[in-house]
Amino acid sequence: MAGLRARKKAQSEARILNSALSIFRAKGFNDARMEQIAEKADLSIGTLYNYFLTKGDLLVAIVVLETEDTLTAGRAIVANPPADVAEALMALASVWYRHSFRLLDKPLWRHAFAMMIERPDAPSSIKFAKNDEDLRVQMADLIRALQARGHVRPDVDALDVGLSAFNLIDRTFMMFVTNDAMDSDQLTDLLSRQLAVTSIGLDAAPA
């Protein structure tokens, strides 16, 4: 019985988030209303509030889904990275960026960041923070994978390098999200140049 309730709850949450995303895309975050989302999800407004207190919580919950999808996609790069260090870093970053915009556009990302800053203790914000930490770990895992293949010097601290690379990727992502004039080609060019600099000194010496 408990398992059935959990499945029904998960199904309801998925329906709510799909409905919210549809309304956000159609009307924009500011003009979206919880009543519209409840109607789209075929739920009462009271039931919707049992799941999410605000539309900001809904948006951040969608971001959580996006980051979970991003983490899953990144595992394939970690499992089989390019031999070139700069290419490997860029490959993982590119997967992250691509999946980060599978559901949300720039304006919705900006609203999501604002909501997380405003309500860092909200359940969805806490989940996002955990996923963000998992992305940092995934970058460190990539460095370890490159070390295991002999592509990165063994004396390099994977956690330190992973954190540095993640922070660079995260900062560039923020630049992209907050600049409507910046397109994806400019993002790729900027990040690839920065990661090329980051990779200097990481390459293992030739055997």
mmCIF file with all atom_site columns, N, CA, C and O in Angstrom, residues 102-124:
data_model
loop_
_atom_site.group_PDB
_atom_site.id
_atom_site.type_symbol
_atom_site.label_atom_id
_atom_site.label_alt_id
_atom_site.label_comp_id
_atom_site.label_asym_id
_atom_site.label_entity_id
_atom_site.label_seq_id
_atom_site.pdbx_PDB_ins_code
_atom_site.Cartn_x
_atom_site.Cartn_y
_atom_site.Cartn_z
_atom_site.occupancy
_atom_site.B_iso_or_equiv
_atom_site.pdbx_formal_charge
_atom_site.auth_seq_id
_atom_site.auth_comp_id
_atom_site.auth_asym_id
_atom_site.auth_atom_id
_atom_site.pdbx_PDB_model_num
ATOM 1  N N  . ARG A 1 102 ? 17.377 21.697 -21.980 1.00 0.00 ? 102 ARG A N  1
ATOM 2  C CA . ARG A 1 102 ? 16.383 20.782 -22.528 1.00 0.00 ? 102 ARG A CA 1
ATOM 3  C C  . ARG A 1 102 ? 14.975 21.237 -22.170 1.00 0.00 ? 102 ARG A C  1
ATOM 4  O O  . ARG A 1 102 ? 14.042 21.116 -22.974 1.00 0.00 ? 102 ARG A O  1
ATOM 5  N N  . LEU A 1 103 ? 14.810 21.786 -20.978 1.00 0.00 ? 103 LEU A N  1
ATOM 6  C CA . LEU A 1 103 ? 13.489 22.212 -20.515 1.00 0.00 ? 103 LEU A CA 1
ATOM 7  C C  . LEU A 1 103 ? 13.370 23.726 -20.376 1.00 0.00 ? 103 LEU A C  1
ATOM 8  O O  . LEU A 1 103 ? 12.319 24.293 -20.691 1.00 0.00 ? 103 LEU A O  1
ATOM 9  N N  . LEU A 1 104 ? 14.417 24.381 -19.897 1.00 0.00 ? 104 LEU A N  1
ATOM 10 C CA . LEU A 1 104 ? 14.328 25.796 -19.551 1.00 0.00 ? 104 LEU A CA 1
ATOM 11 C C  . LEU A 1 104 ? 15.093 26.666 -20.530 1.00 0.00 ? 104 LEU A C  1
ATOM 12 O O  . LEU A 1 104 ? 16.126 26.256 -21.067 1.00 0.00 ? 104 LEU A O  1
ATOM 13 N N  . ASP A 1 105 ? 14.585 27.895 -20.735 1.00 0.00 ? 105 ASP A N  1
ATOM 14 C CA . ASP A 1 105 ? 15.313 28.884 -21.517 1.00 0.00 ? 105 ASP A CA 1
ATOM 15 C C  . ASP A 1 105 ? 15.989 29.865 -20.558 1.00 0.00 ? 105 ASP A C  1
ATOM 16 O O  . ASP A 1 105 ? 15.919 29.720 -19.337 1.00 0.00 ? 105 ASP A O  1
ATOM 17 N N  . LYS A 1 106 ? 16.654 30.873 -21.112 1.00 0.00 ? 106 LYS A N  1
ATOM 18 C CA . LYS A 1 106 ? 17.398 31.814 -20.270 1.00 0.00 ? 106 LYS A CA 1
ATOM 19 C C  . LYS A 1 106 ? 16.508 32.532 -19.246 1.00 0.00 ? 106 LYS A C  1
ATOM 20 O O  . LYS A 1 106 ? 16.853 32.596 -18.062 1.00 0.00 ? 106 LYS A O  1
ATOM 21 N N  . PRO A 1 107 ? 15.365 33.107 -19.666 1.00 0.00 ? 107 PRO A N  1
ATOM 22 C CA . PRO A 1 107 ? 14.531 33.806 -18.671 1.00 0.00 ? 107 PRO A CA 1
ATOM 23 C C  . PRO A 1 107 ? 14.086 32.901 -17.525 1.00 0.00 ? 107 PRO A C  1
ATOM 24 O O  . PRO A 1 107 ? 14.079 33.333 -16.363 1.00 0.00 ? 107 PRO A O  1
ATOM 25 N N  . LEU A 1 108 ? 13.710 31.666 -17.832 1.00 0.00 ? 108 LEU A N  1
ATOM 26 C CA . LEU A 1 108 ? 13.273 30.766 -16.770 1.00 0.00 ? 108 LEU A CA 1
ATOM 27 C C  . LEU A 1 108 ? 14.432 30.399 -15.842 1.00 0.00 ? 108 LEU A C  1
ATOM 28 O O  . LEU A 1 108 ? 14.244 30.280 -14.626 1.00 0.00 ? 108 LEU A O  1
ATOM 29 N N  . TRP A 1 109 ? 15.624 30.235 -16.395 1.00 0.00 ? 109 TRP A N  1
ATOM 30 C CA . TRP A 1 109 ? 16.782 29.981 -15.547 1.00 0.00 ? 109 TRP A CA 1
ATOM 31 C C  . TRP A 1 109 ? 17.035 31.157 -14.598 1.00 0.00 ? 109 TRP A C  1
ATOM 32 O O  . TRP A 1 109 ? 17.346 30.971 -13.413 1.00 0.00 ? 109 TRP A O  1
ATOM 33 N N  . ARG A 1 110 ? 16.892 32.383 -15.115 1.00 0.00 ? 110 ARG A N  1
ATOM 34 C CA . ARG A 1 110 ? 17.114 33.555 -14.261 1.00 0.00 ? 110 ARG A CA 1
ATOM 35 C C  . ARG A 1 110 ? 16.112 33.590 -13.114 1.00 0.00 ? 110 ARG A C  1
ATOM 36 O O  . ARG A 1 110 ? 16.469 33.883 -11.964 1.00 0.00 ? 110 ARG A O  1
ATOM 37 N N  . HIS A 1 111 ? 14.868 33.287 -13.413 1.00 0.00 ? 111 HIS A N  1
ATOM 38 C CA . HIS A 1 111 ? 13.854 33.245 -12.355 1.00 0.00 ? 111 HIS A CA 1
ATOM 39 C C  . HIS A 1 111 ? 14.169 32.131 -11.360 1.00 0.00 ? 111 HIS A C  1
ATOM 40 O O  . HIS A 1 111 ? 13.992 32.305 -10.146 1.00 0.00 ? 111 HIS A O  1
ATOM 41 N N  . ALA A 1 112 ? 14.623 31.009 -11.862 1.00 0.00 ? 112 ALA A N  1
ATOM 42 C CA . ALA A 1 112 ? 14.939 29.887 -10.971 1.00 0.00 ? 112 ALA A CA 1
ATOM 43 C C  . ALA A 1 112 ? 16.066 30.247 -10.010 1.00 0.00 ? 112 ALA A C  1
ATOM 44 O O  . ALA A 1 112 ? 15.980 29.964 -8.801  1.00 0.00 ? 112 ALA A O  1
ATOM 45 N N  . PHE A 1 113 ? 17.107 30.878 -10.529 1.00 0.00 ? 113 PHE A N  1
ATOM 46 C CA . PHE A 1 113 ? 18.207 31.290 -9.650  1.00 0.00 ? 113 PHE A CA 1
ATOM 47 C C  . PHE A 1 113 ? 17.719 32.287 -8.595  1.00 0.00 ? 113 PHE A C  1
ATOM 48 O O  . PHE A 1 113 ? 18.124 32.229 -7.435  1.00 0.00 ? 113 PHE A O  1
ATOM 49 N N  . ALA A 1 114 ? 16.855 33.198 -9.014  1.00 0.00 ? 114 ALA A N  1
ATOM 50 C CA . ALA A 1 114 ? 16.316 34.180 -8.069  1.00 0.00 ? 114 ALA A CA 1
ATOM 51 C C  . ALA A 1 114 ? 15.520 33.484 -6.964  1.00 0.00 ? 114 ALA A C  1
ATOM 52 O O  . ALA A 1 114 ? 15.622 33.850 -5.781  1.00 0.00 ? 114 ALA A O  1
ATOM 53 N N  . MET A 1 115 ? 14.732 32.488 -7.338  1.00 0.00 ? 115 MET A N  1
ATOM 54 C CA . MET A 1 115 ? 13.939 31.760 -6.357  1.00 0.00 ? 115 MET A CA 1
ATOM 55 C C  . MET A 1 115 ? 14.835 31.006 -5.368  1.00 0.00 ? 115 MET A C  1
ATOM 56 O O  . MET A 1 115 ? 14.558 30.955 -4.169  1.00 0.00 ? 115 MET A O  1
ATOM 57 N N  . MET A 1 116 ? 15.917 30.416 -5.873  1.00 0.00 ? 116 MET A N  1
ATOM 58 C CA . MET A 1 116 ? 16.810 29.660 -4.996  1.00 0.00 ? 116 MET A CA 1
ATOM 59 C C  . MET A 1 116 ? 17.559 30.573 -4.033  1.00 0.00 ? 116 MET A C  1
ATOM 60 O O  . MET A 1 116 ? 17.837 30.198 -2.894  1.00 0.00 ? 116 MET A O  1
ATOM 61 N N  . ILE A 1 117 ? 17.873 31.770 -4.484  1.00 0.00 ? 117 ILE A N  1
ATOM 62 C CA . ILE A 1 117 ? 18.516 32.742 -3.601  1.00 0.00 ? 117 ILE A CA 1
ATOM 63 C C  . ILE A 1 117 ? 17.522 33.234 -2.550  1.00 0.00 ? 117 ILE A C  1
ATOM 64 O O  . ILE A 1 117 ? 17.857 33.392 -1.377  1.00 0.00 ? 117 ILE A O  1
ATOM 65 N N  . GLU A 1 118 ? 16.289 33.432 -2.971  1.00 0.00 ? 118 GLU A N  1
ATOM 66 C CA . GLU A 1 118 ? 15.260 33.944 -2.064  1.00 0.00 ? 118 GLU A CA 1
ATOM 67 C C  . GLU A 1 118 ? 14.831 32.907 -1.038  1.00 0.00 ? 118 GLU A C  1
ATOM 68 O O  . GLU A 1 118 ? 14.583 33.244 0.122   1.00 0.00 ? 118 GLU A O  1
ATOM 69 N N  . ARG A 1 119 ? 14.778 31.640 -1.464  1.00 0.00 ? 119 ARG A N  1
ATOM 70 C CA . ARG A 1 119 ? 14.304 30.581 -0.561  1.00 0.00 ? 119 ARG A CA 1
ATOM 71 C C  . ARG A 1 119 ? 15.273 29.394 -0.577  1.00 0.00 ? 119 ARG A C  1
ATOM 72 O O  . ARG A 1 119 ? 14.948 28.313 -1.065  1.00 0.00 ? 119 ARG A O  1
ATOM 73 N N  . PRO A 1 120 ? 16.468 29.574 -0.037  1.00 0.00 ? 120 PRO A N  1
ATOM 74 C CA . PRO A 1 120 ? 17.469 28.495 -0.085  1.00 0.00 ? 120 PRO A CA 1
ATOM 75 C C  . PRO A 1 120 ? 17.086 27.273 0.749   1.00 0.00 ? 120 PRO A C  1
ATOM 76 O O  . PRO A 1 120 ? 17.635 26.191 0.517   1.00 0.00 ? 120 PRO A O  1
ATOM 77 N N  . ASP A 1 121 ? 16.175 27.453 1.717   1.00 0.00 ? 121 ASP A N  1
ATOM 78 C CA . ASP A 1 121 ? 15.785 26.334 2.575   1.00 0.00 ? 121 ASP A CA 1
ATOM 79 C C  . ASP A 1 121 ? 14.573 25.575 2.050   1.00 0.00 ? 121 ASP A C  1
ATOM 80 O O  . ASP A 1 121 ? 14.120 24.617 2.687   1.00 0.00 ? 121 ASP A O  1
ATOM 81 N N  . ALA A 1 122 ? 14.026 25.995 0.916   1.00 0.00 ? 122 ALA A N  1
ATOM 82 C CA . ALA A 1 122 ? 12.896 25.278 0.332   1.00 0.00 ? 122 ALA A CA 1
ATOM 83 C C  . ALA A 1 122 ? 13.353 23.889 -0.123  1.00 0.00 ? 122 ALA A C  1
ATOM 84 O O  . ALA A 1 122 ? 14.509 23.712 -0.526  1.00 0.00 ? 122 ALA A O  1
ATOM 85 N N  . PRO A 1 123 ? 12.484 22.887 -0.046  1.00 0.00 ? 123 PRO A N  1
ATOM 86 C CA . PRO A 1 123 ? 12.889 21.515 -0.403  1.00 0.00 ? 123 PRO A CA 1
ATOM 87 C C  . PRO A 1 123 ? 13.528 21.403 -1.787  1.00 0.00 ? 123 PRO A C  1
ATOM 88 O O  . PRO A 1 123 ? 14.554 20.725 -1.945  1.00 0.00 ? 123 PRO A O  1
ATOM 89 N N  . SER A 1 124 ? 12.961 22.077 -2.776  1.00 0.00 ? 124 SER A N  1
ATOM 90 C CA . SER A 1 124 ? 13.521 21.990 -4.130  1.00 0.00 ? 124 SER A CA 1
ATOM 91 C C  . SER A 1 124 ? 14.884 22.662 -4.207  1.00 0.00 ? 124 SER A C  1
ATOM 92 O O  . SER A 1 124 ? 15.783 22.189 -4.921  1.00 0.00 ? 124 SER A O  1
#
